[in-house]
Amino acid sequence: MQGFAGFMWLLSMGLIVFSGFALIDAATRREDAYRAADKKTKPFWLIILALAFVVNLIFNILSFLPIIGLIATIVYMVDVRPALRGLPGGGRAHRGGSSSDGPYGPYNGGR
């Protein structure tokens, strides 16, 4: 019986890490990348993944809510994340650069 409890604890920790990784990944993607990939909005996925993370922290793995959270996390990881990564720049936030930068470099006003 103690081996089963240890296995369930490891499984629970794995779910927490998995949902935490998905939440952090969703938070680091650009808002417009979600629209460009034709997925739901960034706030939608942040709320869903945050709820999944909190549910995994609070409830036992054998209850109903963590299973729903796991399904939402899997949907993000196998559907939304690859679509965001397929965009130019991987859907990540810009680091540096100007707001007038185009896809091929800075816009110089037609000069």
CSV table of C-alpha atoms in Angstrom, one decimal:
chain,number,residue,atom,x,y,z
A,1,MET,CA,0.0,0.0,0.0
A,2,GLN,CA,2.9,2.4,0.7
A,3,GLY,CA,4.3,1.8,-2.8
A,4,PHE,CA,0.9,2.8,-4.3
A,5,ALA,CA,0.9,6.0,-2.2
A,6,GLY,CA,4.4,6.8,-3.3
A,7,PHE,CA,3.5,6.3,-6.9
A,8,MET,CA,0.4,8.5,-6.5
A,9,TRP,CA,2.6,11.2,-4.9
A,10,LEU,CA,5.0,11.1,-7.8
A,11,LEU,CA,2.2,11.2,-10.3
A,12,SER,CA,0.7,14.2,-8.5
A,13,MET,CA,4.1,16.0,-8.5
A,14,GLY,CA,4.4,15.3,-12.2
A,15,LEU,CA,1.0,16.8,-13.0
A,16,ILE,CA,2.0,19.9,-11.0
A,17,VAL,CA,5.2,20.3,-12.9
A,18,PHE,CA,3.5,19.6,-16.2
A,19,SER,CA,0.7,22.2,-15.6
A,20,GLY,CA,3.2,24.7,-14.2
A,21,PHE,CA,5.4,24.4,-17.3
A,22,ALA,CA,2.4,24.9,-19.6
A,23,LEU,CA,1.4,28.0,-17.6
A,24,ILE,CA,4.8,29.5,-17.8
A,25,ASP,CA,5.1,28.7,-21.5
A,26,ALA,CA,1.7,30.3,-22.2
A,27,ALA,CA,2.6,33.4,-20.2
A,28,THR,CA,5.8,34.0,-22.3
A,29,ARG,CA,4.1,33.9,-25.6
A,30,ARG,CA,2.9,37.1,-27.3
A,31,GLU,CA,-0.8,38.0,-27.3
A,32,ASP,CA,-1.0,38.5,-31.1
A,33,ALA,CA,0.6,35.1,-31.7
A,34,TYR,CA,-2.5,33.4,-30.3
A,35,ARG,CA,-4.7,35.4,-32.7
A,36,ALA,CA,-2.3,34.7,-35.6
A,37,ALA,CA,-2.4,30.9,-34.9
A,38,ASP,CA,-6.2,31.1,-34.8
A,39,LYS,CA,-6.3,29.8,-31.2
A,40,LYS,CA,-8.2,31.3,-28.2
A,41,THR,CA,-6.8,34.4,-26.6
A,42,LYS,CA,-3.8,34.5,-24.3
A,43,PRO,CA,-5.9,35.5,-21.2
A,44,PHE,CA,-8.2,32.5,-21.9
A,45,TRP,CA,-5.3,30.1,-21.9
A,46,LEU,CA,-3.7,31.7,-18.9
A,47,ILE,CA,-6.9,31.4,-16.9
A,48,ILE,CA,-7.5,27.8,-17.9
A,49,LEU,CA,-3.9,26.7,-17.2
A,50,ALA,CA,-3.7,28.7,-13.9
A,51,LEU,CA,-6.9,26.9,-12.8
A,52,ALA,CA,-5.4,23.6,-13.8
A,53,PHE,CA,-2.3,24.3,-11.8
A,54,VAL,CA,-4.2,25.4,-8.7
A,55,VAL,CA,-6.5,22.4,-8.9
A,56,ASN,CA,-3.5,20.1,-9.1
A,57,LEU,CA,-2.1,21.7,-6.0
A,58,ILE,CA,-5.3,21.4,-4.0
A,59,PHE,CA,-7.1,18.2,-5.0
A,60,ASN,CA,-6.1,14.6,-4.9
A,61,ILE,CA,-5.1,13.0,-8.2
A,62,LEU,CA,-7.9,10.6,-8.0
A,63,SER,CA,-10.6,13.3,-7.9
A,64,PHE,CA,-12.5,14.6,-11.0
A,65,LEU,CA,-11.1,18.1,-11.3
A,66,PRO,CA,-7.4,17.3,-11.7
A,67,ILE,CA,-8.3,15.1,-14.7
A,68,ILE,CA,-10.1,18.0,-16.3
A,69,GLY,CA,-7.0,20.2,-15.7
A,70,LEU,CA,-4.8,17.5,-17.2
A,71,ILE,CA,-6.9,17.4,-20.3
A,72,ALA,CA,-6.8,21.2,-20.7
A,73,THR,CA,-3.0,21.1,-20.2
A,74,ILE,CA,-2.6,18.3,-22.8
A,75,VAL,CA,-4.7,20.3,-25.3
A,76,TYR,CA,-2.5,23.3,-24.8
A,77,MET,CA,0.7,21.3,-25.1
A,78,VAL,CA,-0.3,19.3,-28.2
A,79,ASP,CA,-2.4,21.8,-30.1
A,80,VAL,CA,-1.8,25.4,-29.1
A,81,ARG,CA,1.9,25.3,-28.3
A,82,PRO,CA,3.0,23.8,-31.6
A,83,ALA,CA,0.9,26.3,-33.5
A,84,LEU,CA,2.5,29.2,-31.6
A,85,ARG,CA,6.0,27.8,-32.1
A,86,GLY,CA,5.3,27.4,-35.9
A,87,LEU,CA,4.9,31.2,-36.2
A,88,PRO,CA,7.9,33.4,-37.1
A,89,GLY,CA,9.8,34.1,-33.9
A,90,GLY,CA,8.1,31.2,-32.1
A,91,GLY,CA,5.4,33.5,-30.7
A,92,ARG,CA,7.9,34.7,-28.1
A,93,ALA,CA,7.9,38.3,-26.9
A,94,HIS,CA,10.4,40.7,-28.6
A,95,ARG,CA,13.5,41.5,-26.8
A,96,GLY,CA,14.9,44.9,-27.9
A,97,GLY,CA,14.1,46.4,-31.3
A,98,SER,CA,11.8,49.2,-32.1
A,99,SER,CA,8.0,49.3,-32.6
A,100,SER,CA,8.7,50.4,-36.2
A,101,ASP,CA,10.7,47.3,-37.0
A,102,GLY,CA,9.3,45.2,-39.8
A,103,PRO,CA,9.9,41.6,-40.7
A,104,TYR,CA,13.1,42.5,-42.6
A,105,GLY,CA,14.5,45.1,-40.2
A,106,PRO,CA,13.7,48.7,-39.2
A,107,TYR,CA,11.4,50.8,-41.3
A,108,ASN,CA,13.2,53.9,-42.5
A,109,GLY,CA,10.3,55.8,-44.0
A,110,GLY,CA,10.8,54.8,-47.6
A,111,ARG,CA,14.4,56.3,-47.9
